[in-house]
């Protein structure tokens, strides 16, 4: 091969290699871009997954928020599409309530440009009065139950001096009364603009931050402090549903008083499984210190479930400040759900049609039976 031909071949090979290098660089850059996009999508999916789990509501499936539950309802979708003028969505227990304040759009974009996925929830969920009681269901609007009035325990050996056989065995006695616990309705409603109702992000924040908490507060008040008049439940602290705790003993502090109340229950063959106090009283108890300045109920740096002498504590505004209730809740009373919490949404209410509004109605129906008043001791600090 001539020198000129060799030079021509070298030049040709050089040009081919340059084109290959250029194409490879483009391919490498494109591949890197695709990998970066894939990484971003994986991060987004992971954040959505974590956010969904973090916003899961008690009583719903894992990873499903309350708004997800409502917004995916076929009944709601049909109403929003114009196929219906109202709908009903049944929800898990104790999820709904609201303050009666109209929610409207101010003309601005409802969804922000960037939304942090999920919700910031307290992993140490506040215990409620309901959490201490057994829960049942009823298909009627009235629950009848038998309450023991008195029990005389004469258990003993079969003996009538001087015989051990063919004599009458000891007889005990018990008296009862038949009582009724009517099913009561806890309900409230709120007007919502149709624009807000159609916006899932706005509905999500509304349902999760307002509705569920409100009904739980109302339940606490009714189960614990309802006076039984009108349409109120007859709660644990109502007259006849509890007995007075022992009087204050000189030299005792609040923790001593509660321990003595535990002992009272034990004398009546019942075990304390819950203590109800006002949040301010619970804070006072937590602040108690010994002579060395150490907190009696544990270091502030240790996250432990609220308890006194190993018995769970529920801090609730449903009980008056300065008052406490110690109980054997598991054997003393029971909640009966007639209709679990539900939300109904309708355009047919007043002048909703002309105002482009909807009405959200939240309600539940339940009864409370207190079997043993002696299982609950009400006292003061």
Short mmCIF file of C-alpha atoms in Angstrom, two decimals:
data_model
loop_
_atom_site.label_atom_id
_atom_site.label_comp_id
_atom_site.label_asym_id
_atom_site.label_seq_id
_atom_site.Cartn_x
_atom_site.Cartn_y
_atom_site.Cartn_z
CA UNK A 1 0.00 0.00 0.00
CA UNK A 2 1.29 3.39 -0.96
CA UNK A 3 2.12 5.97 1.66
CA UNK A 4 -0.64 8.22 0.35
CA UNK A 5 -3.18 5.40 0.62
CA UNK A 6 -2.04 4.62 4.17
CA UNK A 7 -2.46 8.26 5.12
CA UNK A 8 -5.94 8.28 3.62
CA UNK A 9 -6.90 5.18 5.60
CA UNK A 10 -5.55 6.70 8.84
CA UNK A 11 -7.51 9.89 8.24
CA UNK A 12 -10.67 7.89 7.54
CA UNK A 13 -10.22 5.82 10.71
CA UNK A 14 -9.58 8.98 12.74
CA UNK A 15 -12.83 10.52 11.50
CA UNK A 16 -14.77 7.33 12.32
CA UNK A 17 -13.32 7.23 15.83
CA UNK A 18 -14.19 10.90 16.37
CA UNK A 19 -17.80 10.22 15.35
CA UNK A 20 -17.92 7.15 17.61
CA UNK A 21 -16.55 9.13 20.56
CA UNK A 22 -19.04 11.94 19.94
CA UNK A 23 -21.93 9.48 19.72
CA UNK A 24 -20.76 7.67 22.85
CA UNK A 25 -20.59 10.95 24.78
CA UNK A 26 -24.13 11.80 23.67
CA UNK A 27 -25.28 8.30 24.65
CA UNK A 28 -23.56 8.58 28.03
CA UNK A 29 -25.13 11.98 28.69
CA UNK A 30 -28.58 10.74 27.67
CA UNK A 31 -28.17 7.68 29.87
CA UNK A 32 -27.11 9.81 32.84
CA UNK A 33 -30.13 12.08 32.34
CA UNK A 34 -32.45 9.08 32.25
CA UNK A 35 -30.88 7.65 35.41
CA UNK A 36 -31.26 11.00 37.18
CA UNK A 37 -34.94 11.15 36.18
CA UNK A 38 -35.43 7.59 37.37
CA UNK A 39 -33.78 8.44 40.69
CA UNK A 40 -36.04 11.47 41.14
CA UNK A 41 -39.11 9.34 40.47
CA UNK A 42 -38.00 6.70 42.96
CA UNK A 43 -37.45 9.37 45.63
CA UNK A 44 -40.88 10.84 44.89
CA UNK A 45 -42.55 7.44 45.14
CA UNK A 46 -40.77 6.70 48.41
CA UNK A 47 -41.83 10.07 49.86
CA UNK A 48 -45.41 9.44 48.81
CA UNK A 49 -45.34 6.01 50.37
CA UNK A 50 -43.94 7.33 53.65
CA UNK A 51 -46.31 10.26 53.64
CA UNK A 52 -49.27 7.96 53.07
CA UNK A 53 -48.27 5.66 55.90
CA UNK A 54 -47.69 8.63 58.19
CA UNK A 55 -51.19 9.90 57.50
CA UNK A 56 -53.01 6.61 58.02
CA UNK A 57 -56.11 7.02 60.17
CA UNK A 58 -57.04 4.69 62.96
CA UNK A 59 -59.75 2.42 61.63
CA UNK A 60 -58.79 2.80 57.91
CA UNK A 61 -56.53 0.62 55.82
CA UNK A 62 -52.76 1.07 56.05
CA UNK A 63 -51.52 4.02 54.01
CA UNK A 64 -54.98 5.51 53.49
CA UNK A 65 -55.87 8.91 54.87
CA UNK A 66 -59.39 9.91 55.79
CA UNK A 67 -59.61 12.18 52.77
CA UNK A 68 -58.44 9.31 50.52
CA UNK A 69 -61.28 7.24 51.96
CA UNK A 70 -63.84 9.96 51.22
CA UNK A 71 -62.53 11.24 47.90
CA UNK A 72 -62.32 7.78 46.30
CA UNK A 73 -65.96 7.02 47.15
CA UNK A 74 -68.00 6.20 44.07
CA UNK A 75 -71.01 7.90 45.67
CA UNK A 76 -69.12 11.20 46.03
CA UNK A 77 -67.73 10.96 42.49
CA UNK A 78 -71.24 10.39 41.14
CA UNK A 79 -72.55 13.45 42.98
CA UNK A 80 -69.69 15.67 41.78
CA UNK A 81 -70.27 14.44 38.20
CA UNK A 82 -73.90 15.52 38.43
CA UNK A 83 -75.41 12.04 38.72
CA UNK A 84 -76.82 12.74 42.17
CA UNK A 85 -77.63 15.60 44.52
CA UNK A 86 -76.50 13.95 47.74
CA UNK A 87 -74.44 11.03 48.92
CA UNK A 88 -73.64 9.06 52.07
CA UNK A 89 -70.19 7.72 52.93
CA UNK A 90 -69.84 5.37 55.90
CA UNK A 91 -66.53 5.71 57.73
CA UNK A 92 -64.71 3.77 60.47
CA UNK A 93 -65.65 4.67 64.09
CA UNK A 94 -64.76 8.01 65.68
CA UNK A 95 -63.38 9.81 62.63
CA UNK A 96 -65.66 12.78 62.05
CA UNK A 97 -66.62 16.08 63.61
CA UNK A 98 -66.29 19.74 62.72
CA UNK A 99 -66.69 23.30 63.87
CA UNK A 100 -69.63 24.96 62.15
CA UNK A 101 -67.62 27.39 60.07
CA UNK A 102 -68.16 27.84 56.35
CA UNK A 103 -65.15 26.97 54.21
CA UNK A 104 -65.02 28.95 50.97
CA UNK A 105 -62.48 29.75 48.31
CA UNK A 106 -61.11 33.29 48.23
CA UNK A 107 -60.50 33.14 44.50
CA UNK A 108 -56.86 32.12 44.90
CA UNK A 109 -55.41 28.84 43.72
CA UNK A 110 -56.43 26.26 46.33
CA UNK A 111 -53.46 23.93 45.82
CA UNK A 112 -50.04 25.45 46.56
CA UNK A 113 -47.20 25.21 44.05
CA UNK A 114 -45.40 22.71 46.28
CA UNK A 115 -46.98 20.36 48.80
CA UNK A 116 -45.05 18.34 51.34
CA UNK A 117 -46.41 14.79 51.10
CA UNK A 118 -48.22 13.28 54.06
CA UNK A 119 -49.10 14.80 57.42
CA UNK A 120 -47.15 15.50 60.59
CA UNK A 121 -48.96 13.35 63.14
CA UNK A 122 -48.12 12.71 66.76
CA UNK A 123 -47.05 9.06 66.99
CA UNK A 124 -48.07 9.04 70.67
CA UNK A 125 -51.78 9.39 70.02
CA UNK A 126 -53.73 10.84 72.93
CA UNK A 127 -55.76 8.20 74.76
CA UNK A 128 -59.47 8.83 75.05
CA UNK A 129 -62.11 7.71 77.54
CA UNK A 130 -63.48 5.37 74.88
CA UNK A 131 -60.11 3.60 74.72
CA UNK A 132 -60.56 2.36 78.30
CA UNK A 133 -63.97 0.75 77.71
CA UNK A 134 -65.08 -2.42 75.94
CA UNK A 135 -67.01 -1.68 72.72
CA UNK A 136 -70.07 -3.53 71.46
CA UNK A 137 -72.66 -3.04 68.74
CA UNK A 138 -76.44 -2.92 68.89
CA UNK A 139 -79.18 -3.02 66.27
CA UNK A 140 -81.74 -1.30 68.50
CA UNK A 141 -82.32 2.23 69.77
CA UNK A 142 -82.54 1.11 73.40
CA UNK A 143 -80.21 -1.13 75.40
CA UNK A 144 -81.64 -2.85 78.48
CA UNK A 145 -79.21 -4.16 81.06
CA UNK A 146 -79.20 -5.65 84.54
CA UNK A 147 -77.30 -3.88 87.29
CA UNK A 148 -76.37 -5.62 90.52
CA UNK A 149 -77.59 -3.67 93.55
CA UNK A 150 -76.17 -5.78 96.36
CA UNK A 151 -74.43 -9.12 96.83
CA UNK A 152 -74.17 -10.98 100.13
CA UNK A 153 -71.39 -13.53 100.06
CA UNK A 154 -72.04 -16.39 102.49
CA UNK A 155 -69.81 -18.92 100.80
CA UNK A 156 -68.43 -21.42 103.32
CA UNK A 157 -68.12 -25.07 104.28
CA UNK A 158 -71.11 -27.39 104.43
CA UNK A 159 -71.52 -27.77 108.17
CA UNK A 160 -74.17 -27.61 110.85
CA UNK A 161 -72.79 -28.66 114.21
CA UNK A 162 -72.10 -31.47 114.67
CA UNK A 163 -72.99 -32.75 111.13
CA UNK A 164 -70.88 -32.37 107.98
CA UNK A 165 -73.35 -34.07 105.63
CA UNK A 166 -77.07 -34.00 104.99
CA UNK A 167 -77.25 -30.38 106.09
CA UNK A 168 -78.15 -27.22 104.16
CA UNK A 169 -75.26 -25.50 102.42
CA UNK A 170 -74.68 -21.76 102.90
CA UNK A 171 -76.92 -19.45 100.86
CA UNK A 172 -75.73 -16.17 99.35
CA UNK A 173 -77.96 -13.37 98.11
CA UNK A 174 -78.03 -10.86 95.25
CA UNK A 175 -80.48 -8.20 94.17
CA UNK A 176 -80.70 -6.58 90.75
CA UNK A 177 -82.46 -3.79 88.87
CA UNK A 178 -83.33 -3.52 85.19
CA UNK A 179 -82.13 -0.29 83.58
CA UNK A 180 -82.31 1.26 80.13
CA UNK A 181 -79.63 3.06 78.13
CA UNK A 182 -81.11 4.90 75.13
CA UNK A 183 -79.05 5.32 71.98
CA UNK A 184 -78.11 8.96 71.49
CA UNK A 185 -77.03 10.80 68.35
CA UNK A 186 -73.91 12.96 68.22
CA UNK A 187 -74.13 15.11 65.09
CA UNK A 188 -73.13 18.43 63.55
CA UNK A 189 -72.80 19.88 60.09
CA UNK A 190 -70.77 22.41 58.19
CA UNK A 191 -71.31 24.31 54.93
CA UNK A 192 -68.59 23.88 52.30
CA UNK A 193 -68.30 25.53 48.89
CA UNK A 194 -68.55 23.23 45.91
CA UNK A 195 -65.15 24.44 44.72
CA UNK A 196 -63.49 23.37 47.96
CA UNK A 197 -65.37 20.06 47.96
CA UNK A 198 -63.97 19.30 44.52
CA UNK A 199 -60.41 20.03 45.58
CA UNK A 200 -58.94 16.85 47.08
CA UNK A 201 -55.94 18.55 48.71
CA UNK A 202 -58.14 21.06 50.48
CA UNK A 203 -60.55 18.32 51.55
CA UNK A 204 -57.63 16.25 52.82
CA UNK A 205 -56.44 18.93 55.22
CA UNK A 206 -59.98 19.77 56.28
CA UNK A 207 -61.01 16.20 57.11
CA UNK A 208 -57.77 15.15 58.81
CA UNK A 209 -57.28 18.26 60.94
CA UNK A 210 -60.83 19.09 61.95
CA UNK A 211 -63.42 16.36 61.66
CA UNK A 212 -61.85 13.39 63.46
CA UNK A 213 -60.59 15.33 66.48
CA UNK A 214 -63.88 17.10 67.13
CA UNK A 215 -65.99 13.97 67.44
CA UNK A 216 -63.51 12.37 69.83
CA UNK A 217 -63.77 15.40 72.11
CA UNK A 218 -67.57 15.17 72.10
CA UNK A 219 -67.40 11.43 72.82
CA UNK A 220 -65.18 12.06 75.85
CA UNK A 221 -67.61 14.61 77.26
CA UNK A 222 -70.68 12.41 76.76
CA UNK A 223 -69.19 9.10 77.94
CA UNK A 224 -67.59 10.63 81.01
CA UNK A 225 -69.65 13.67 81.99
CA UNK A 226 -73.00 13.42 80.20
CA UNK A 227 -75.77 14.13 82.74
CA UNK A 228 -78.44 11.93 81.15
CA UNK A 229 -80.90 14.79 80.61
CA UNK A 230 -82.48 15.53 77.26
CA UNK A 231 -80.49 13.83 74.50
CA UNK A 232 -77.30 13.43 76.56
CA UNK A 233 -75.79 10.10 77.53
CA UNK A 234 -75.76 9.30 81.22
CA UNK A 235 -72.01 9.30 81.68
CA UNK A 236 -69.73 7.61 84.19
CA UNK A 237 -69.62 10.68 86.44
CA UNK A 238 -73.41 11.15 86.43
CA UNK A 239 -75.33 10.60 89.69
CA UNK A 240 -75.77 6.90 90.40
CA UNK A 241 -73.00 5.77 88.03
CA UNK A 242 -70.10 6.09 90.49
CA UNK A 243 -69.32 6.24 94.19
CA UNK A 244 -67.27 8.76 96.15
CA UNK A 245 -63.60 8.04 96.74
CA UNK A 246 -62.26 8.03 100.30
CA UNK A 247 -61.76 11.35 102.01
CA UNK A 248 -58.39 13.03 101.87
CA UNK A 249 -55.92 11.72 104.46
CA UNK A 250 -53.79 14.28 106.26
CA UNK A 251 -50.19 14.26 105.03
CA UNK A 252 -51.00 12.55 101.72
CA UNK A 253 -50.18 14.07 98.36
CA UNK A 254 -52.23 13.54 95.19
CA UNK A 255 -50.36 10.36 94.26
CA UNK A 256 -51.05 8.92 97.72
CA UNK A 257 -54.75 9.73 97.37
CA UNK A 258 -54.96 7.90 94.04
CA UNK A 259 -53.15 4.86 95.44
CA UNK A 260 -55.61 4.68 98.34
CA UNK A 261 -58.44 4.73 95.77
CA UNK A 262 -56.81 1.77 94.00
CA UNK A 263 -56.92 -0.04 97.33
CA UNK A 264 -60.65 0.75 97.72
CA UNK A 265 -61.35 -0.97 94.42
CA UNK A 266 -59.23 -3.94 95.44
CA UNK A 267 -61.26 -4.33 98.64
CA UNK A 268 -64.35 -4.66 96.40
CA UNK A 269 -62.54 -7.31 94.34
CA UNK A 270 -61.93 -4.98 91.37
CA UNK A 271 -58.67 -3.93 89.75
CA UNK A 272 -58.05 -0.32 88.68
CA UNK A 273 -57.23 -0.13 84.97
CA UNK A 274 -57.58 3.60 84.30
CA UNK A 275 -57.25 7.06 85.85
CA UNK A 276 -59.02 10.11 84.41
CA UNK A 277 -57.72 13.59 85.24
CA UNK A 278 -57.86 17.09 83.78
CA UNK A 279 -54.79 18.03 81.66
CA UNK A 280 -53.83 20.75 84.17
CA UNK A 281 -53.98 18.27 87.05
CA UNK A 282 -51.90 15.78 85.07
CA UNK A 283 -49.28 18.48 84.50
CA UNK A 284 -49.25 19.20 88.25
CA UNK A 285 -48.73 15.51 89.01
CA UNK A 286 -45.90 15.28 86.48
CA UNK A 287 -44.19 18.28 88.10
CA UNK A 288 -44.05 16.66 91.54
CA UNK A 289 -40.47 16.18 92.81
CA UNK A 290 -38.70 14.54 95.73
CA UNK A 291 -36.39 16.34 98.16
CA UNK A 292 -33.49 15.88 95.73
CA UNK A 293 -35.38 17.62 92.92
CA UNK A 294 -36.04 14.44 90.91
CA UNK A 295 -39.38 14.11 89.20
CA UNK A 296 -41.54 11.43 90.84
CA UNK A 297 -43.23 10.29 87.63
CA UNK A 298 -40.03 9.97 85.62
CA UNK A 299 -37.47 12.10 83.87
CA UNK A 300 -38.80 14.63 81.34
CA UNK A 301 -36.38 13.12 78.82
CA UNK A 302 -37.98 9.68 78.98
CA UNK A 303 -41.00 9.24 76.69
CA UNK A 304 -43.25 6.81 78.55
CA UNK A 305 -46.97 6.18 78.31
CA UNK A 306 -48.84 8.25 80.93
CA UNK A 307 -49.42 6.16 84.05
CA UNK A 308 -49.67 6.37 87.84
CA UNK A 309 -48.54 3.37 89.89
CA UNK A 310 -48.52 1.43 86.60
CA UNK A 311 -52.16 2.27 85.76
CA UNK A 312 -52.86 4.11 82.44
CA UNK A 313 -53.80 7.79 82.69
CA UNK A 314 -56.18 9.63 80.36
CA UNK A 315 -55.91 13.42 80.54
CA UNK A 316 -59.20 14.88 79.28
CA UNK A 317 -60.99 18.21 79.49
CA UNK A 318 -64.20 16.18 79.88
CA UNK A 319 -63.45 15.99 83.62
CA UNK A 320 -63.35 19.08 85.82
CA UNK A 321 -60.05 20.43 87.09
CA UNK A 322 -59.35 19.23 90.64
CA UNK A 323 -61.43 16.07 90.11
CA UNK A 324 -60.23 12.57 89.32
CA UNK A 325 -61.90 9.29 88.46
CA UNK A 326 -60.30 5.92 89.14
CA UNK A 327 -62.05 2.94 87.62
CA UNK A 328 -62.13 -0.68 86.72
CA UNK A 329 -63.33 0.30 83.26
CA UNK A 330 -63.12 -3.13 81.63
CA UNK A 331 -65.73 -4.60 83.98
CA UNK A 332 -67.64 -1.47 84.98
CA UNK A 333 -69.16 -0.12 81.76
CA UNK A 334 -69.48 -0.59 78.00
CA UNK A 335 -70.03 1.55 74.90
CA UNK A 336 -72.55 0.32 72.33
CA UNK A 337 -72.27 1.58 68.74
CA UNK A 338 -75.62 1.76 66.96
CA UNK A 339 -74.32 3.60 63.90
CA UNK A 340 -70.63 4.16 63.42
CA UNK A 341 -69.36 7.56 62.35
CA UNK A 342 -70.52 8.60 58.88
CA UNK A 343 -70.38 11.65 56.65
CA UNK A 344 -73.21 12.73 54.34
CA UNK A 345 -72.71 15.37 51.68
CA UNK A 346 -75.63 17.05 49.95
CA UNK A 347 -76.37 20.02 47.70
CA UNK A 348 -80.06 19.89 48.70
CA UNK A 349 -80.08 21.99 51.86
CA UNK A 350 -81.61 25.45 52.05
CA UNK A 351 -80.26 27.71 49.30
CA UNK A 352 -77.14 25.62 48.62
CA UNK A 353 -78.00 25.41 44.91
CA UNK A 354 -78.02 29.16 44.37
CA UNK A 355 -74.85 29.65 46.44
CA UNK A 356 -72.97 26.74 44.89
CA UNK A 357 -72.52 25.24 48.36
CA UNK A 358 -72.74 21.77 49.86
CA UNK A 359 -73.62 20.62 53.37
CA UNK A 360 -71.42 18.10 55.15
CA UNK A 361 -73.28 16.29 57.94
CA UNK A 362 -71.28 14.17 60.40
CA UNK A 363 -72.88 11.91 62.98
CA UNK A 364 -72.74 8.74 65.02
CA UNK A 365 -75.15 6.95 67.37
CA UNK A 366 -74.14 5.18 70.56
CA UNK A 367 -75.28 4.14 74.03
CA UNK A 368 -73.46 3.69 77.34
CA UNK A 369 -74.23 1.05 79.96
CA UNK A 370 -72.71 1.33 83.45
CA UNK A 371 -72.97 -2.10 85.06
CA UNK A 372 -71.16 -1.49 88.35
CA UNK A 373 -71.14 1.99 89.90
CA UNK A 374 -68.66 0.74 92.52
CA UNK A 375 -66.19 0.16 89.69
CA UNK A 376 -65.77 3.95 89.42
CA UNK A 377 -64.51 6.16 92.23
CA UNK A 378 -64.81 9.93 91.89
CA UNK A 379 -62.64 12.11 94.12
CA UNK A 380 -60.92 15.46 94.43
CA UNK A 381 -57.31 16.45 94.97
#
